[in-house]
PDB file of C-alpha atoms in Angstrom:
ATOM      1  CA  MET C  49      16.506   7.524  -2.929  1.00  0.00           C
ATOM      2  CA  ASP C  50      14.712   6.877  -6.192  1.00  0.00           C
ATOM      3  CA  ILE C  51      11.043   6.164  -6.848  1.00  0.00           C
ATOM      4  CA  VAL C  52      10.781   3.589  -9.649  1.00  0.00           C
ATOM      5  CA  PHE C  53       8.399   1.008 -11.054  1.00  0.00           C
ATOM      6  CA  ALA C  54       9.005  -2.059  -8.947  1.00  0.00           C
ATOM      7  CA  PRO C  55      11.164  -4.525 -10.880  1.00  0.00           C
ATOM      8  CA  LEU C  56      10.263  -8.214 -10.812  1.00  0.00           C
ATOM      9  CA  TYR C  57      13.502  -9.116  -9.024  1.00  0.00           C
ATOM     10  CA  CYS C  58      12.279  -7.109  -5.986  1.00  0.00           C
ATOM     11  CA  ALA C  59       9.363  -9.466  -5.237  1.00  0.00           C
ATOM     12  CA  LYS C  60      11.042 -10.934  -2.154  1.00  0.00           C
ATOM     13  CA  GLN C  61      12.013  -7.510  -0.833  1.00  0.00           C
ATOM     14  CA  LEU C  62       8.432  -6.270  -1.339  1.00  0.00           C
ATOM     15  CA  SER C  63       7.183  -9.246   0.660  1.00  0.00           C
ATOM     16  CA  ASP C  64       9.763  -8.604   3.385  1.00  0.00           C
ATOM     17  CA  VAL C  65       8.887  -4.889   3.600  1.00  0.00           C
ATOM     18  CA  THR C  66       5.190  -5.745   3.871  1.00  0.00           C
ATOM     19  CA  MET C  67       5.649  -8.223   6.686  1.00  0.00           C
ATOM     20  CA  ALA C  68       8.135  -6.015   8.591  1.00  0.00           C
ATOM     21  CA  ALA C  69       5.873  -2.964   8.382  1.00  0.00           C
ATOM     22  CA  ALA C  70       2.692  -4.889   9.195  1.00  0.00           C
ATOM     23  CA  ARG C  71       4.124  -6.743  12.181  1.00  0.00           C
ATOM     24  CA  GLU C  72       3.094  -3.961  14.581  1.00  0.00           C
ATOM     25  CA  LEU C  73      -0.494  -4.279  13.295  1.00  0.00           C
ATOM     26  CA  LYS C  74      -0.784  -8.002  13.938  1.00  0.00           C
ATOM     27  CA  ASP C  75      -2.552  -7.668  17.294  1.00  0.00           C
ATOM     28  CA  ILE C  76      -4.445  -4.485  16.322  1.00  0.00           C
ATOM     29  CA  ASP C  77      -5.983  -5.051  12.895  1.00  0.00           C
ATOM     30  CA  PHE C  78      -5.929  -8.848  12.522  1.00  0.00           C
ATOM     31  CA  ASN C  79      -7.411 -11.901  14.141  1.00  0.00           C
ATOM     32  CA  ASP C  80      -5.588 -15.218  13.575  1.00  0.00           C
ATOM     33  CA  GLU C  81      -7.525 -15.969  10.382  1.00  0.00           C
ATOM     34  CA  GLY C  82      -6.854 -12.469   9.042  1.00  0.00           C
ATOM     35  CA  TRP C  83      -3.115 -12.620   9.759  1.00  0.00           C
ATOM     36  CA  GLU C  84      -2.832 -15.996   8.033  1.00  0.00           C
ATOM     37  CA  ARG C  85      -4.732 -14.674   5.012  1.00  0.00           C
ATOM     38  CA  PHE C  86      -2.596 -11.507   4.931  1.00  0.00           C
ATOM     39  CA  SER C  87       0.618 -13.550   5.165  1.00  0.00           C
ATOM     40  CA  ASN C  88      -0.514 -15.858   2.357  1.00  0.00           C
ATOM     41  CA  ILE C  89      -1.287 -13.013  -0.064  1.00  0.00           C
ATOM     42  CA  ASN C  90       2.025 -11.285   0.574  1.00  0.00           C
ATOM     43  CA  THR C  91       4.506 -13.997  -0.322  1.00  0.00           C
ATOM     44  CA  PRO C  92       7.223 -13.381  -2.932  1.00  0.00           C
ATOM     45  CA  ASP C  93       5.249 -15.527  -5.392  1.00  0.00           C
ATOM     46  CA  GLU C  94       2.138 -13.390  -4.893  1.00  0.00           C
ATOM     47  CA  PHE C  95       4.198 -10.243  -5.450  1.00  0.00           C
ATOM     48  CA  ARG C  96       5.631 -11.727  -8.653  1.00  0.00           C
ATOM     49  CA  ARG C  97       2.055 -12.356  -9.803  1.00  0.00           C
ATOM     50  CA  ARG C  98       0.982  -8.766  -9.034  1.00  0.00           C
ATOM     51  CA  LEU C  99       4.098  -7.327 -10.645  1.00  0.00           C
ATOM     52  CA  THR C 100       3.083  -8.959 -13.936  1.00  0.00           C
ATOM     53  CA  ASP C 101      -0.644  -8.150 -13.626  1.00  0.00           C
ATOM     54  CA  THR C 102      -1.582  -5.049 -15.659  1.00  0.00           C
ATOM     55  CA  ALA C 103      -4.287  -4.131 -13.120  1.00  0.00           C
ATOM     56  CA  PHE C 104      -1.524  -3.154 -10.669  1.00  0.00           C
ATOM     57  CA  SER C 105       0.977  -0.300 -10.745  1.00  0.00           C
ATOM     58  CA  ILE C 106       3.643  -0.817  -8.113  1.00  0.00           C
ATOM     59  CA  PHE C 107       6.225   1.817  -7.296  1.00  0.00           C
ATOM     60  CA  CYS C 108       9.047   1.368  -4.846  1.00  0.00           C
ATOM     61  CA  CYS C 109      11.493   3.627  -3.107  1.00  0.00           C
ATOM     62  CA  MET C 110      14.975   2.272  -3.695  1.00  0.00           C
ATOM     63  CA  GLU C 111      18.234   3.155  -2.020  1.00  0.00           C
ATOM     64  CA  SER C 112      21.334   1.207  -3.049  1.00  0.00           C
ATOM     65  CA  ASP C 113      19.230  -1.687  -4.435  1.00  0.00           C
ATOM     66  CA  ARG C 114      17.284  -1.880  -1.178  1.00  0.00           C
ATOM     67  CA  VAL C 115      13.495  -1.406  -1.159  1.00  0.00           C
ATOM     68  CA  LEU C 116      12.618   1.054   1.608  1.00  0.00           C
ATOM     69  CA  GLY C 117       8.913   1.142   0.837  1.00  0.00           C
ATOM     70  CA  PHE C 118       6.345   0.683  -1.911  1.00  0.00           C
ATOM     71  CA  ILE C 119       2.849   1.550  -3.050  1.00  0.00           C
ATOM     72  CA  SER C 120       0.537  -0.614  -5.118  1.00  0.00           C
ATOM     73  CA  ILE C 121      -2.391   0.936  -6.986  1.00  0.00           C
ATOM     74  CA  LYS C 122      -5.055  -1.346  -8.455  1.00  0.00           C
ATOM     75  CA  ASP C 123      -7.169  -0.292 -11.443  1.00  0.00           C
ATOM     76  CA  ASN C 124      -5.916   3.309 -11.154  1.00  0.00           C
ATOM     77  CA  GLU C 125      -8.188   3.964  -8.176  1.00  0.00           C
ATOM     78  CA  LYS C 126      -7.523   1.709  -5.175  1.00  0.00           C
ATOM     79  CA  ILE C 127      -4.438   1.970  -3.014  1.00  0.00           C
ATOM     80  CA  ASP C 128      -3.960  -1.732  -2.566  1.00  0.00           C
ATOM     81  CA  GLN C 129      -0.901  -1.439  -0.325  1.00  0.00           C
ATOM     82  CA  LEU C 130       1.427   1.231   1.011  1.00  0.00           C
ATOM     83  CA  PHE C 131       4.219   0.099   3.300  1.00  0.00           C
ATOM     84  CA  VAL C 132       7.484   1.681   4.445  1.00  0.00           C
ATOM     85  CA  LEU C 133      10.098  -0.082   6.542  1.00  0.00           C
ATOM     86  CA  PRO C 134       9.692   0.962  10.190  1.00  0.00           C
ATOM     87  CA  GLU C 135      13.286   2.206  10.486  1.00  0.00           C
ATOM     88  CA  VAL C 136      12.871   4.729   7.638  1.00  0.00           C
ATOM     89  CA  GLN C 137       9.353   5.969   8.361  1.00  0.00           C
ATOM     90  CA  LYS C 138       8.739   9.709   8.831  1.00  0.00           C
ATOM     91  CA  ARG C 139      11.188  10.612   6.042  1.00  0.00           C
ATOM     92  CA  GLY C 140       8.551  11.483   3.433  1.00  0.00           C
ATOM     93  CA  ILE C 141       8.815   8.178   1.582  1.00  0.00           C
ATOM     94  CA  ALA C 142       5.071   7.440   1.717  1.00  0.00           C
ATOM     95  CA  THR C 143       4.321  10.909   0.328  1.00  0.00           C
ATOM     96  CA  GLN C 144       6.789  10.482  -2.538  1.00  0.00           C
ATOM     97  CA  LEU C 145       5.346   7.071  -3.366  1.00  0.00           C
ATOM     98  CA  TRP C 146       1.780   8.427  -3.314  1.00  0.00           C
ATOM     99  CA  GLN C 147       2.707  11.338  -5.597  1.00  0.00           C
ATOM    100  CA  ALA C 148       4.333   9.002  -8.149  1.00  0.00           C
ATOM    101  CA  ALA C 149       1.444   6.524  -8.086  1.00  0.00           C
ATOM    102  CA  LYS C 150      -1.220   9.221  -8.287  1.00  0.00           C
ATOM    103  CA  GLU C 151       0.544  10.930 -11.195  1.00  0.00           C
ATOM    104  CA  ARG C 152       0.792   7.644 -13.070  1.00  0.00           C
ATOM    105  CA  ALA C 153      -2.878   6.810 -12.419  1.00  0.00           C
ATOM    106  CA  MET C 154      -3.938  10.224 -13.700  1.00  0.00           C
ATOM    107  CA  GLN C 155      -1.827   9.720 -16.843  1.00  0.00           C
ATOM    108  CA  GLN C 156      -3.632   6.403 -17.313  1.00  0.00           C
ATOM    109  CA  GLY C 157      -7.043   8.103 -17.233  1.00  0.00           C
ATOM    110  CA  ALA C 158      -7.979   7.930 -13.545  1.00  0.00           C
ATOM    111  CA  THR C 159     -10.847  10.159 -12.472  1.00  0.00           C
ATOM    112  CA  GLY C 160      -8.977  11.537  -9.469  1.00  0.00           C
ATOM    113  CA  HIS C 161     -11.178   9.542  -7.111  1.00  0.00           C
ATOM    114  CA  PHE C 162      -9.162   7.089  -5.034  1.00  0.00           C
ATOM    115  CA  TRP C 163      -9.969   4.789  -2.131  1.00  0.00           C
ATOM    116  CA  VAL C 164      -8.155   2.648   0.406  1.00  0.00           C
ATOM    117  CA  ARG C 165      -8.875   0.255   3.244  1.00  0.00           C
ATOM    118  CA  SER C 166      -6.528   1.797   5.770  1.00  0.00           C
ATOM    119  CA  SER C 167      -4.888   0.075   8.695  1.00  0.00           C
ATOM    120  CA  SER C 168      -5.456   1.759  12.040  1.00  0.00           C
ATOM    121  CA  ILE C 169      -2.015   3.373  12.112  1.00  0.00           C
ATOM    122  CA  ALA C 170      -2.134   4.666   8.522  1.00  0.00           C
ATOM    123  CA  VAL C 171      -5.334   6.729   8.840  1.00  0.00           C
ATOM    124  CA  ARG C 172      -3.370   9.912   9.650  1.00  0.00           C
ATOM    125  CA  VAL C 173      -1.083   9.346   6.653  1.00  0.00           C
ATOM    126  CA  TYR C 174      -4.031   9.114   4.282  1.00  0.00           C
ATOM    127  CA  GLN C 175      -5.677  12.130   5.898  1.00  0.00           C
ATOM    128  CA  ARG C 176      -2.531  14.120   5.084  1.00  0.00           C
ATOM    129  CA  PHE C 177      -2.977  13.007   1.458  1.00  0.00           C
ATOM    130  CA  GLY C 178      -6.538  14.429   1.557  1.00  0.00           C
ATOM    131  CA  PHE C 179      -8.476  11.202   2.131  1.00  0.00           C
ATOM    132  CA  ILE C 180     -11.597  11.264   4.293  1.00  0.00           C
ATOM    133  CA  ALA C 181     -12.766   8.392   6.509  1.00  0.00           C
ATOM    134  CA  GLU C 182     -16.079   6.964   5.406  1.00  0.00           C
ATOM    135  CA  GLY C 183     -18.189   5.231   8.050  1.00  0.00           C
ATOM    136  CA  GLY C 184     -16.663   3.383  10.968  1.00  0.00           C
ATOM    137  CA  ARG C 185     -14.030   0.720  11.146  1.00  0.00           C
ATOM    138  CA  ASP C 186     -15.025  -2.532   9.514  1.00  0.00           C
ATOM    139  CA  THR C 187     -13.696  -6.090   9.456  1.00  0.00           C
ATOM    140  CA  PHE C 188     -13.588  -8.464   6.499  1.00  0.00           C
ATOM    141  CA  ASN C 189     -12.011 -11.939   6.524  1.00  0.00           C
ATOM    142  CA  GLY C 190     -10.383 -11.233   9.889  1.00  0.00           C
ATOM    143  CA  ILE C 191      -8.763  -7.946   8.820  1.00  0.00           C
ATOM    144  CA  SER C 192      -9.977  -4.655  10.319  1.00  0.00           C
ATOM    145  CA  PHE C 193      -9.729  -1.433   8.350  1.00  0.00           C
ATOM    146  CA  GLN C 194     -11.046   2.086   7.888  1.00  0.00           C
ATOM    147  CA  LEU C 195     -12.513   2.813   4.457  1.00  0.00           C
ATOM    148  CA  MET C 196     -11.180   6.140   3.183  1.00  0.00           C
ATOM    149  CA  ARG C 197     -11.845   8.039  -0.021  1.00  0.00           C
ATOM    150  CA  LEU C 198     -10.278  10.884  -1.919  1.00  0.00           C
ATOM    151  CA  TYR C 199     -13.029  12.388  -4.036  1.00  0.00           C
ATOM    152  CA  LYS C 200     -10.976  14.923  -5.922  1.00  0.00           C
ATOM    153  CA  SER C 201      -7.250  14.583  -6.217  1.00  0.00           C
ATOM    154  CA  THR C 202      -5.839  18.036  -5.546  1.00  0.00           C
ATOM    155  CA  ARG C 203      -2.670  17.207  -3.609  1.00  0.00           C
TER     156      ARG C 203
END
C-alpha cells in the first residue's frame, strides 16, 4: 500500500469509494434531501474539479492501482472527506492518510488547528487522532454531523 497524491485518473474510483463507504450512513446521517445532495457532490466530475482545485489536498491509499481510501483536506485546516472501503477498514489506512495529509498541511503553513464535520460512525476515528467533539450533533442541508476540532496537532 502506498499513500500518494490522488491522480486525476482516480476521480471515478474516489467517487466509488465515497459512495461505498457512505452507504451504511444513508439511513443514519442523511434525510432524502441530504443523500441526494451528498450523491451530487461526489460524482467523478466533482472529484475531477476538486483534484484540480488548489484549495484541496487529496491523498489516496493505493494498492495495485486500486484506491482503498482517501482523505481530502481543504485550505490546510478542514478534513473535507475521509473514506476507506468497508472491506479494508481497521487496517490503519485512515491513520496513514491522516498522517500524510496533516504533514502536508503543516508544510504548507497550517497552524495545527484542524476541524471536521464527522459522520456518526467516524467520531471514534477522529477521537483517536486527538479531535474533540464540540457541541452536539447538528444537521445542515439534510446531512447530520458532529463538529470536531483538533486545537493543537500533536499526533
